[in-house]
Tab-separated table of C-alpha atoms in Angstrom:
chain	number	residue	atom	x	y	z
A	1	UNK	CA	59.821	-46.926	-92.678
A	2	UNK	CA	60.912	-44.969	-95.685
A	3	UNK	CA	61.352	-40.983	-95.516
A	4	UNK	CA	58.777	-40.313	-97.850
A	5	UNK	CA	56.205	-41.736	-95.205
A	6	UNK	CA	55.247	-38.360	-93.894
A	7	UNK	CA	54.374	-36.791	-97.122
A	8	UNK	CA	50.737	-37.125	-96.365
A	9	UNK	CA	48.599	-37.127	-99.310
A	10	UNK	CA	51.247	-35.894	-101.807
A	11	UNK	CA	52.006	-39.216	-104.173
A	12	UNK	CA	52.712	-37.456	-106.837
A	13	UNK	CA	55.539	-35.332	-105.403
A	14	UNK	CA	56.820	-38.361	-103.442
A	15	UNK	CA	56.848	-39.707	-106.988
A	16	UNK	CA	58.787	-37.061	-108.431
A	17	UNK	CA	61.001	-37.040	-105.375
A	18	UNK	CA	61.949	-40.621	-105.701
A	19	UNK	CA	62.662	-40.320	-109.369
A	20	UNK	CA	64.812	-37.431	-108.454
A	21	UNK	CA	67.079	-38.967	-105.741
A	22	UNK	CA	67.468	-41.897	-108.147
A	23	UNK	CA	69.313	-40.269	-110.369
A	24	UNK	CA	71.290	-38.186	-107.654
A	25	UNK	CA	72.309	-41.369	-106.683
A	26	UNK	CA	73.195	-42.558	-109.948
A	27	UNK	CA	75.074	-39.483	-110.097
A	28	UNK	CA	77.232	-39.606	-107.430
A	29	UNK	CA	77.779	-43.684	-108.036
A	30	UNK	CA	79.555	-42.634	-111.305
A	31	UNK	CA	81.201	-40.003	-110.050
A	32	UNK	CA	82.992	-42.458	-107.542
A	33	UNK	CA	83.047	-45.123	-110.500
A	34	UNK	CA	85.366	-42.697	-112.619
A	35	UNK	CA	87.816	-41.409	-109.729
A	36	UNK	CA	85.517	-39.040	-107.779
A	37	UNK	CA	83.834	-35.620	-108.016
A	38	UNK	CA	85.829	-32.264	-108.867
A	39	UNK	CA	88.275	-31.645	-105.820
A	40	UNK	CA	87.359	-27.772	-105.989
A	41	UNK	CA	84.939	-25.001	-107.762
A	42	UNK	CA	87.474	-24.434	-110.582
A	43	UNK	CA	87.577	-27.880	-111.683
A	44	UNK	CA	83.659	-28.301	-111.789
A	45	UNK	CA	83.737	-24.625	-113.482
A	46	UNK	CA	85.725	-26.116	-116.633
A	47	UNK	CA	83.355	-28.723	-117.233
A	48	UNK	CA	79.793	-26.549	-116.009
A	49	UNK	CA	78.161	-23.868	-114.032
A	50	UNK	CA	75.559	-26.891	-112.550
A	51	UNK	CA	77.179	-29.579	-112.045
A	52	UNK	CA	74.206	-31.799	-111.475
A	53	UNK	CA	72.819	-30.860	-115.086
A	54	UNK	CA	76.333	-31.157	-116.920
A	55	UNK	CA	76.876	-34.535	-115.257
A	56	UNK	CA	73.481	-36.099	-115.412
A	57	UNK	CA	71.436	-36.900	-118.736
A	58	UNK	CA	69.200	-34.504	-120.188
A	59	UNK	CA	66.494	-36.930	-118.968
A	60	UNK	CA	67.358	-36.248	-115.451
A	61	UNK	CA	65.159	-35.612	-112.903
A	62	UNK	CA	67.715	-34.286	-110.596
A	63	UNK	CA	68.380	-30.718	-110.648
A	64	UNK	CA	70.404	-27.842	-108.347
A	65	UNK	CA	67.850	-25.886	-107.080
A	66	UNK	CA	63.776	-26.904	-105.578
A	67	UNK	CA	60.878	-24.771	-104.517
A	68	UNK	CA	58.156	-26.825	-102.288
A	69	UNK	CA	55.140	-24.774	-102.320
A	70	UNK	CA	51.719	-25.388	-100.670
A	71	UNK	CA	48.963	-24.202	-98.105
A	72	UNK	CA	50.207	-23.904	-94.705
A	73	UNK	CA	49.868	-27.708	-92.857
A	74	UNK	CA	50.493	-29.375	-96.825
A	75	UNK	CA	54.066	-30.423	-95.495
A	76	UNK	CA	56.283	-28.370	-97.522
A	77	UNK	CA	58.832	-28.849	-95.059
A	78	UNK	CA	58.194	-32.302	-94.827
A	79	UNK	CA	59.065	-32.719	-97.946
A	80	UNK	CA	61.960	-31.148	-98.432
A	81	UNK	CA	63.078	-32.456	-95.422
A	82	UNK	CA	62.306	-36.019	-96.774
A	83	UNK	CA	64.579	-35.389	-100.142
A	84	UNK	CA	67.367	-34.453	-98.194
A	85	UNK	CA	67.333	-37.804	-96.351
A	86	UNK	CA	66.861	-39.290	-99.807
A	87	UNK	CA	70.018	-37.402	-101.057
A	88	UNK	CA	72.342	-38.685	-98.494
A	89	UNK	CA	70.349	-42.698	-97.884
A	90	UNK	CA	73.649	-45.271	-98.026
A	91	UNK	CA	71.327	-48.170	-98.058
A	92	UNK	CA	72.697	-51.184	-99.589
A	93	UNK	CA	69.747	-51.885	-100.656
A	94	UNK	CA	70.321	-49.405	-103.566
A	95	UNK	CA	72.341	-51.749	-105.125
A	96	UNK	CA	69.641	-54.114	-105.323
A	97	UNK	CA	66.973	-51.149	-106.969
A	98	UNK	CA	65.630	-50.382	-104.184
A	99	UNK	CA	64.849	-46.387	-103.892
A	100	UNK	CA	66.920	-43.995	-101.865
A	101	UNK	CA	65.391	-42.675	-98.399
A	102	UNK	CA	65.054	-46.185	-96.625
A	103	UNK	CA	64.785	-44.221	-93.272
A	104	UNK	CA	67.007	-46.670	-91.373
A	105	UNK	CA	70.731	-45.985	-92.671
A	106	UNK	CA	73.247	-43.426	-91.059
A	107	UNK	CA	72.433	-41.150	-94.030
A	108	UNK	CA	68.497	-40.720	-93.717
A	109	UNK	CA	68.805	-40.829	-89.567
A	110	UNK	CA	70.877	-38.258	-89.131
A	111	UNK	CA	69.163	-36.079	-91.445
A	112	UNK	CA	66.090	-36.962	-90.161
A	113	UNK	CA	66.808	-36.005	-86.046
A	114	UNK	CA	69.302	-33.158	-87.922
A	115	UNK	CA	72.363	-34.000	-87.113
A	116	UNK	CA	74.051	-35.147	-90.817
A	117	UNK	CA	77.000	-32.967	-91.211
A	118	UNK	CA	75.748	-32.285	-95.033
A	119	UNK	CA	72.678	-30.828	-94.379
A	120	UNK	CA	71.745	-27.238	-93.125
A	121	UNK	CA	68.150	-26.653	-92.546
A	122	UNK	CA	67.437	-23.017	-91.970
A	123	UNK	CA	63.859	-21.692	-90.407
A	124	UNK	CA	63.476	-18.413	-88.377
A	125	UNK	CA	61.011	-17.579	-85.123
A	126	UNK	CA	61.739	-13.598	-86.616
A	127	UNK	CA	59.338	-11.579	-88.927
A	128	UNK	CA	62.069	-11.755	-92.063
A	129	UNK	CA	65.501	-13.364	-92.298
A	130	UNK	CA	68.090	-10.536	-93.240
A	131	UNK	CA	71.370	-10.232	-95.918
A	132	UNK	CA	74.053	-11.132	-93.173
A	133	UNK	CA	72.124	-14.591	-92.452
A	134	UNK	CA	72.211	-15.105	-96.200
A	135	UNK	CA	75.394	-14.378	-96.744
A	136	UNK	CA	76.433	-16.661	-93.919
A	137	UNK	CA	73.968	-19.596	-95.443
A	138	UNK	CA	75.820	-19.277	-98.835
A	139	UNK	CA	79.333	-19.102	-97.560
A	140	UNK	CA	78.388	-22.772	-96.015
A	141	UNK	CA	76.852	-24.109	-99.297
A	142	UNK	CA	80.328	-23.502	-100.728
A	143	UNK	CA	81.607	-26.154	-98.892
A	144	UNK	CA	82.306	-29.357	-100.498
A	145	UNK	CA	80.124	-31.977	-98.336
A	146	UNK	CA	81.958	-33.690	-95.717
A	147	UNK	CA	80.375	-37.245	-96.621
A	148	UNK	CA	81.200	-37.007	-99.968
A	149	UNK	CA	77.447	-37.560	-101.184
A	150	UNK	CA	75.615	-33.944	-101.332
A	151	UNK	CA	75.865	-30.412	-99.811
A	152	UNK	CA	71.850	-29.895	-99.370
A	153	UNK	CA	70.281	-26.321	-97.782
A	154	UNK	CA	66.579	-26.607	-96.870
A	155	UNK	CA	65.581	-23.458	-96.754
A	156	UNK	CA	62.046	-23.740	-94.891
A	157	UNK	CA	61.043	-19.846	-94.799
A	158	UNK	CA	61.665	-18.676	-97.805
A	159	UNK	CA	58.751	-16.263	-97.974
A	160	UNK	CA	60.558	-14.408	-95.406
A	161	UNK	CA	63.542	-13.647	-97.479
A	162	UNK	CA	63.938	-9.584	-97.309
A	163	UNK	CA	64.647	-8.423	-101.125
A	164	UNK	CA	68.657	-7.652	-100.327
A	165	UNK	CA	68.237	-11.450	-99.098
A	166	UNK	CA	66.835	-12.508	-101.755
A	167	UNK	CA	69.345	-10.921	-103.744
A	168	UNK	CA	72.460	-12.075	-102.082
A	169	UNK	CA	70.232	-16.029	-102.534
A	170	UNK	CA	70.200	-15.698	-106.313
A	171	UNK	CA	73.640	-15.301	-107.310
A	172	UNK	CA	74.084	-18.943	-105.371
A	173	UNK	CA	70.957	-20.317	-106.484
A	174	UNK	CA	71.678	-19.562	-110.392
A	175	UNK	CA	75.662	-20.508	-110.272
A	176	UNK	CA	75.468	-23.487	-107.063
A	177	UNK	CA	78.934	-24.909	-105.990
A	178	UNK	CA	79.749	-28.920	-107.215
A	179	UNK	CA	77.492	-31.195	-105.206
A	180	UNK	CA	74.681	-28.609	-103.585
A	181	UNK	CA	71.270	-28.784	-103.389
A	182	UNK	CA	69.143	-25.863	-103.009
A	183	UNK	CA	65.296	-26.908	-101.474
A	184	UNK	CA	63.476	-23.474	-100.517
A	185	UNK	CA	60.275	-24.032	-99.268
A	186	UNK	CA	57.479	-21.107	-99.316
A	187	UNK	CA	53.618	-20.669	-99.534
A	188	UNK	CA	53.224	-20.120	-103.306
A	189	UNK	CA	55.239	-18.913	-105.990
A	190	UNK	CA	54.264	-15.017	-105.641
A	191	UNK	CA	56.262	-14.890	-101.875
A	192	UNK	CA	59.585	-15.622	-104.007
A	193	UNK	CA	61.927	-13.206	-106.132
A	194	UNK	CA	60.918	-14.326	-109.777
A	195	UNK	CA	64.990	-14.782	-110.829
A	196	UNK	CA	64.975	-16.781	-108.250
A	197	UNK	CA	61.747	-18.924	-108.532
A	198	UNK	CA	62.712	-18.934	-112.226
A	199	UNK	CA	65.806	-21.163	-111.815
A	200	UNK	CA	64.545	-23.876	-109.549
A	201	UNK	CA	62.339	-26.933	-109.891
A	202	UNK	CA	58.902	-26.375	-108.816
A	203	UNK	CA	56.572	-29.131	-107.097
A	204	UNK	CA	53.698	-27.822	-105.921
A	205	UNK	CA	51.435	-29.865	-102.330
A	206	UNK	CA	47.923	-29.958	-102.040
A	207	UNK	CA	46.165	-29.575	-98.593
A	208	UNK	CA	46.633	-33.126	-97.405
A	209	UNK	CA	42.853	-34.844	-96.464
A	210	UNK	CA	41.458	-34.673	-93.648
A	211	UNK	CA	41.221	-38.735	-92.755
A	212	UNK	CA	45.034	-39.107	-93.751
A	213	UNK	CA	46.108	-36.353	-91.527
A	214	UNK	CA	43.486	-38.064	-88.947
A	215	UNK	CA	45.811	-41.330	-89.778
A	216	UNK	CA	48.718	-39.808	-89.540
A	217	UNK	CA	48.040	-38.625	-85.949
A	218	UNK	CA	46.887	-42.091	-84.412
A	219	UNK	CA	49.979	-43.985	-86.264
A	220	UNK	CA	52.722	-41.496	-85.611
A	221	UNK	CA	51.770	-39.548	-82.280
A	222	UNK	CA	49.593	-42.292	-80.609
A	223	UNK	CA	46.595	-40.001	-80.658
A	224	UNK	CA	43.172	-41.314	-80.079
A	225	UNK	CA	41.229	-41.794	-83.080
A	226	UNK	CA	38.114	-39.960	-81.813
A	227	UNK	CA	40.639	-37.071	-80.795
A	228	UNK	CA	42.662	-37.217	-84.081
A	229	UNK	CA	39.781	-37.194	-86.648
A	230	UNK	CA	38.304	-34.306	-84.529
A	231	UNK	CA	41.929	-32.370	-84.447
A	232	UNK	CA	42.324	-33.260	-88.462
A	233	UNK	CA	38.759	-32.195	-89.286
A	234	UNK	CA	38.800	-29.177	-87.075
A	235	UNK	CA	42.379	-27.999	-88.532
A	236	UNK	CA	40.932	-28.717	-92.606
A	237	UNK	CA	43.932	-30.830	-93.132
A	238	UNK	CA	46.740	-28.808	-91.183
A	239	UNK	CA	49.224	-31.187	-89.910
A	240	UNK	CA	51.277	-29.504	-87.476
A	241	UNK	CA	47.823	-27.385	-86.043
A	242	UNK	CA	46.021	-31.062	-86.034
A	243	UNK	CA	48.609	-32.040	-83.767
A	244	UNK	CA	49.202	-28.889	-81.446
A	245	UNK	CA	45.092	-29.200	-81.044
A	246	UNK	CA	45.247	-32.949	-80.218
A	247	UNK	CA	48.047	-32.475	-77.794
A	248	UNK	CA	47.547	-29.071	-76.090
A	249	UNK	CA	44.674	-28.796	-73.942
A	250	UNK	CA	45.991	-24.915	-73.926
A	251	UNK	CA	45.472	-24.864	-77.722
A	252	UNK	CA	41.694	-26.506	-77.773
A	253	UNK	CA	40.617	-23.519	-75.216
A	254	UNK	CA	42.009	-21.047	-77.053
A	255	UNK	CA	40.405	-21.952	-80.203
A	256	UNK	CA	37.078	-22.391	-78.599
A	257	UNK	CA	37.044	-19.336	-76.617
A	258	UNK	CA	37.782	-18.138	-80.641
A	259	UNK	CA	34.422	-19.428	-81.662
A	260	UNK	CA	32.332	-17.965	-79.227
A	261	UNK	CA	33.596	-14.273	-80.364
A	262	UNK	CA	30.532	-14.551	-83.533
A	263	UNK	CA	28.243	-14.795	-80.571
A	264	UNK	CA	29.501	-12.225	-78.638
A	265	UNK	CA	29.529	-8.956	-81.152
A	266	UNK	CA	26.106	-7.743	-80.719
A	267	UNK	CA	26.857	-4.299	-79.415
A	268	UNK	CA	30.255	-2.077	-79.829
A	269	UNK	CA	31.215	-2.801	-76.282
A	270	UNK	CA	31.417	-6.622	-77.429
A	271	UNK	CA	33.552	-6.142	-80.455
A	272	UNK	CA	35.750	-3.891	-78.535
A	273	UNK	CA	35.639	-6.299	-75.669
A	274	UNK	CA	36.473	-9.614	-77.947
A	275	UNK	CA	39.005	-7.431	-80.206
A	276	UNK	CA	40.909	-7.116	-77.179
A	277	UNK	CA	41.016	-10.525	-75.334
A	278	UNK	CA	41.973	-11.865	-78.871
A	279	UNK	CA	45.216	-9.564	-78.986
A	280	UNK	CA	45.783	-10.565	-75.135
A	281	UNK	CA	45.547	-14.135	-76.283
A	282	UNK	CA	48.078	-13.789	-78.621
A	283	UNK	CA	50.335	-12.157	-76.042
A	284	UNK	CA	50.053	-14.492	-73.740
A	285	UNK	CA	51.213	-17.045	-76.144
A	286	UNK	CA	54.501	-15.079	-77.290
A	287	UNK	CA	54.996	-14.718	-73.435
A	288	UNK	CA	54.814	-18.089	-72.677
A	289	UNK	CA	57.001	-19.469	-75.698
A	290	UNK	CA	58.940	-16.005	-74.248
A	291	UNK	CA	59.425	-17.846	-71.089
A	292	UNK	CA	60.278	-21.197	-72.520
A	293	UNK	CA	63.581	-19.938	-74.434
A	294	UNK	CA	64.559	-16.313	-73.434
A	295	UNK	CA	65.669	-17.336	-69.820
A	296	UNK	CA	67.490	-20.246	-71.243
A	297	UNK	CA	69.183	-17.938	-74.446
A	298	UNK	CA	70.605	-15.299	-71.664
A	299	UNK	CA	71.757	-18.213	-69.047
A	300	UNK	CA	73.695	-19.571	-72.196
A	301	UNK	CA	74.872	-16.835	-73.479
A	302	UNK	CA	76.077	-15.040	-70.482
A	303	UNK	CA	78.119	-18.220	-69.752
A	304	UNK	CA	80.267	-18.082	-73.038
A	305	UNK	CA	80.883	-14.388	-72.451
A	306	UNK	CA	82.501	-15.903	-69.082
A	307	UNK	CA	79.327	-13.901	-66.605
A	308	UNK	CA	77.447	-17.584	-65.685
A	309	UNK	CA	75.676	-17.717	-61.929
A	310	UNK	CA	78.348	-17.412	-59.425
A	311	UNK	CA	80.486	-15.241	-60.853
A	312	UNK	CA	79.225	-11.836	-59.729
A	313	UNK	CA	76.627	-11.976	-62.979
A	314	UNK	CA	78.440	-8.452	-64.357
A	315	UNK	CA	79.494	-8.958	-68.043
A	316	UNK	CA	83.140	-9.282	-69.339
A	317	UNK	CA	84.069	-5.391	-70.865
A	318	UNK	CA	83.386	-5.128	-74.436
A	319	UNK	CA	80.684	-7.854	-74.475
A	320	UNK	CA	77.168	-5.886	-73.708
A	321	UNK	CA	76.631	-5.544	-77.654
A	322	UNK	CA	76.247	-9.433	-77.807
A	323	UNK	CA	73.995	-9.577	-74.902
A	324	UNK	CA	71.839	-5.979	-76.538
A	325	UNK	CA	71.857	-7.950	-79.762
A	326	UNK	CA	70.322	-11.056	-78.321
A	327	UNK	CA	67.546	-9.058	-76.756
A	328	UNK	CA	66.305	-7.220	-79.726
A	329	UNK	CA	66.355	-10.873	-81.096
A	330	UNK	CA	64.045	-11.934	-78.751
A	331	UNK	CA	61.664	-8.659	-79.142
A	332	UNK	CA	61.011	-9.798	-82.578
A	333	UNK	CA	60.997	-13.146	-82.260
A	334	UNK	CA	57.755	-12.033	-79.618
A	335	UNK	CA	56.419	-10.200	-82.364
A	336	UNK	CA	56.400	-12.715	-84.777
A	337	UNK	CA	54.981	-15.723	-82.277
A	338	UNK	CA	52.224	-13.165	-81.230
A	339	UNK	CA	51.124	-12.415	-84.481
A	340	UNK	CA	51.453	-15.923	-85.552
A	341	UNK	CA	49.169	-16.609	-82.386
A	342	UNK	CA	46.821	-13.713	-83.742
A	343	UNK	CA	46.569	-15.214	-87.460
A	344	UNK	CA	45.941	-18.760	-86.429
A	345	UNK	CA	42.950	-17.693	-83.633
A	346	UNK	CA	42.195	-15.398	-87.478
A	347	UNK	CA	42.394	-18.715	-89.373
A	348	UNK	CA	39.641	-20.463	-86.968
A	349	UNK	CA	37.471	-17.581	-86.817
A	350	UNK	CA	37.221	-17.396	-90.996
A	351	UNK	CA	36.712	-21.486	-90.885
A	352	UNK	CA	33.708	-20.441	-88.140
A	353	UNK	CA	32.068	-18.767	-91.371
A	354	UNK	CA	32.736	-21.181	-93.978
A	355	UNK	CA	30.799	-23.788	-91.844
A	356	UNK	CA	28.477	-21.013	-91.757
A	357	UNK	CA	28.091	-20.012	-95.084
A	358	UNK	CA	28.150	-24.080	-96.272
A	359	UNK	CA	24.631	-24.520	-93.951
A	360	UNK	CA	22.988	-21.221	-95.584
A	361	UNK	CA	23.748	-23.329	-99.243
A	362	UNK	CA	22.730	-26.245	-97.823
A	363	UNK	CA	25.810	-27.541	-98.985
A	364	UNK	CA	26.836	-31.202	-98.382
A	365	UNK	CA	30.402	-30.006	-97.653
A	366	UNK	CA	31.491	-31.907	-93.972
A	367	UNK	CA	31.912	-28.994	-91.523
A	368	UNK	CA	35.178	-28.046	-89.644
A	369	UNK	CA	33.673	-27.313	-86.480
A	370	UNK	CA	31.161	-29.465	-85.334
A	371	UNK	CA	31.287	-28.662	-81.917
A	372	UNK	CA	29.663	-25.674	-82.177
A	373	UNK	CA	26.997	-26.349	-84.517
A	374	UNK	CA	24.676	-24.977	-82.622
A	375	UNK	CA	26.280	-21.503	-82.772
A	376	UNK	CA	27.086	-22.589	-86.577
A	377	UNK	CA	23.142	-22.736	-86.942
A	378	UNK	CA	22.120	-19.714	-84.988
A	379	UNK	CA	24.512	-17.623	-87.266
A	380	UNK	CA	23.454	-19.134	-89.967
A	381	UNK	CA	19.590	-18.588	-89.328
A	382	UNK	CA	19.996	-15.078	-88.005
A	383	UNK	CA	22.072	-14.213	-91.516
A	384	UNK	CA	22.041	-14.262	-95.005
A	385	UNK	CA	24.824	-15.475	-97.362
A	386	UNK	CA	25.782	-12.183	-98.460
A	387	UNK	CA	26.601	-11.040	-94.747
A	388	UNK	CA	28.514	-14.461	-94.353
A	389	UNK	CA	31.023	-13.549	-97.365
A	390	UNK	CA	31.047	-9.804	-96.071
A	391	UNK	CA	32.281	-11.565	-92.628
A	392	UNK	CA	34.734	-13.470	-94.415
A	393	UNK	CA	35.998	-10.542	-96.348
A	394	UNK	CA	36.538	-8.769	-93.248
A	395	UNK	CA	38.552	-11.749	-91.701
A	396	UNK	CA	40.658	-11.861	-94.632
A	397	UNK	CA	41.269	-7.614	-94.421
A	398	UNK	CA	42.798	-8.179	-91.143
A	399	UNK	CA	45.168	-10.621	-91.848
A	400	UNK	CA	46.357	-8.826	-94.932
A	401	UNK	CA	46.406	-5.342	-92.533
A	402	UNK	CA	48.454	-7.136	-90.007
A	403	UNK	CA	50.701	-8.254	-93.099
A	404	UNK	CA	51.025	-4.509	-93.637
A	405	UNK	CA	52.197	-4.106	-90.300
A	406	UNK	CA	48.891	-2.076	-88.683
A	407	UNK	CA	48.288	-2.055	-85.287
A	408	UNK	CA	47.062	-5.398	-84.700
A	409	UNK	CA	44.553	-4.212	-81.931
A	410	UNK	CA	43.300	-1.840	-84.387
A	411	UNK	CA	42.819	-3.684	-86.967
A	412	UNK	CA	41.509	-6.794	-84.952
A	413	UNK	CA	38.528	-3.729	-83.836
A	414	UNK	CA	38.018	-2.894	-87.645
A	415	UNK	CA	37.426	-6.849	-88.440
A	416	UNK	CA	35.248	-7.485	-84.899
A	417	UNK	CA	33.468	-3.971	-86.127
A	418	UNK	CA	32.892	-5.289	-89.612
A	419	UNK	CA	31.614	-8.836	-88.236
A	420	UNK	CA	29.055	-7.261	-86.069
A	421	UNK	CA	27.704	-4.849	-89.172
A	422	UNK	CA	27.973	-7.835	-91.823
């Protein structure tokens, strides 16, 4: 099963993909052909600043640097993920011209389950990754690669970048070391630096559809097919939320206790009411992803500093910064999975009014959330299209206020306020 199998939907890029890690391999094949690559970063400097433009045609699709961009649940990752794989395949079948990322070699596995030695894929569970992380990220791609094929950094958050980070990421991204590959991955090309976003690659995923994403669910994850196409058509094409909905009975009550919040703002004591079990919700999810890892991170980490179970539990001298540092890691880490929680519940609630708004049309448009079409058509009757967009708009203001870091339970009270007025 080749890599580029999970790139649901997105032919085109797989195209461009394929193209690309043809000529990397090219690349590196004459490289080998004519005594190897440059043994250090003065030897590649004589020749080129990019060595994968200065040693490759100026028809090459190959390049140093890519930005994935896409709607969240297009597969940016996915993609990028996929091109690495491609980048490091070993298939013999290459020789033959057949296309890098087979998906059975040592190359594509290990990249695959993330293990190849070659490839650093960096995503955060914080609110922003910092300028000591970056630094640390481009100290590695420095390194020559240790399989003698390519030094790749997949870069999945890149939209979380803070602007020193960003900073410290250009001067690697414009002058990259022999042999690296820089894939950052973010939502659209406005949540990157422009100097940065101006020397990479661009490929740009659509929202994958719905019945491919249904597909994708019953093939890969042994879903149902009554359960996946409801999951795929409930998410709008979202892979990773089509699958947390099919497989989490947790996740399909929380979403419909979601859509039964239109229904339940008729008076101030209901918005206030529903404004507040959405922010418990949410912290109920950080706690229990809270639970999952922070008891584990301590146990671990109180082990290397030499204080494990049975040994009195008091740390070694010297060694309560590491353990203070870990917490406040774990605070935001909270913070970010409960607003995460808080945008996605956000997400389903704005869908609940495009279904809405699509039956006061008349449109032909197939709805997200059939299971509630009865409340669908009770909104709808009771409202005209105006209020629907107003509803919307006010759905939309408090995910951009809880971008802007407002109180989230007051500004999930201005949206449920806003609903109820239309």
């Amino acid at each position: 099963m080749a890599v580029w199998d999970d790139l649901v939907g997105q032919d085109r890029v797989a195209s461009q993909l394929t193209a690309a890690a043809r000529d990397a391999d090219a690349l590196v094949t004459a490289e080998a052909a004519g005594g190897g690559r440059p043994a250090s970063r003065d030897a590649a400097d004589a020749s080129a600043a990019s060595p994968v433009s200065a040693a490759s045609p100026a028809s090459s699709k190959m390049t140093h640097a890519w930005l994935f961009t896409g709607p969240p649940g297009s597969g940016r990752a996915a993609a990028a993920r996929a091109f690495a794989a491609a980048l490091q395949c070993v298939s013999p079948d290459r020789a033959l011209g057949g296309a890098p990322g087979c998906g059975f070699c040592e190359g594509c596995h290990t990249t695959l389950v993330g293990t190849h030695a070659d490839i650093e894929v960096v995503r955060t569970d914080l609110l922003s990754i910092g300028v000591k992380e970056t630094r640390d990220l481009v100290r590695r791609a420095q390194l020559s690669p240790a399989g003698g094929r390519w030094q790749v950094i997949v870069l999945e958050d890149a939209d979380r970048l803070t602007e020193g980070a960003g900073n410290v990421l250009l001067k690697a991204v414009e002058e990259p070391a022999p042999r690296t590959v820089w894939l950052l991955c973010a939502p659209s090309l406005e949540d990157v630096l422009p100097t940065i976003r101006s020397r990479c690659r661009l490929l740009t995923l659509r929202t994958p559809p719905v019945d491919a994403v249904a597909d994708l669910l019953v093939r890969r994850d042994g879903i149902e097919p009554e359960l996946a196409a409801s999951a795929a058509r409930a998410t709008q094409g979202h892979i990773d939320r089509a699958r947390r909905l099919a497989t989490d009975e947790r996740a399909r009550a929380r979403r419909a206790a979601v859509l039964k919040l239109p229904l339940r703002i008729d008076d101030v004591g209901g918005c206030l009411k529903a404004a507040q079990e959405l922010i418990d919700a949410a912290a109920e999810d950080a706690k229990q992803v809270a639970e999952e890892t922070d008891a584990k991170e301590t146990e671990e980490l109180r082990a290397a500093l030499g204080a494990a179970a049975g040994t009195g539990g008091r740390l070694p001298r010297g060694t309560a910064g590491a353990m203070k540092e870990l917490q406040d890691r774990q605070k935001r880490r909270a913070t970010r999975t409960q607003r995460d929680s808080l945008d996605l519940a956000l997400t389903d609630l704005a869908g609940f009014y495009r279904d809405v708004l699509a039956l006061q049309f008349g449109s032909r448009t197939a709805l997200a959330n059939t299971d509630v079409q009865d409340a669908l058509e009770r909104i709808a009757a009771g409202s005209k299209p105006e209020r629907t967009l107003r509803r919307i708009e006010a759905v939309r203001a408090c995910r951009e206020a809880l971008d802007r870091n407002v109180a989230p339970l007051l500004a999930v009270e201005a949206m449920t306020m806003a609903l109820r007025a239309g």
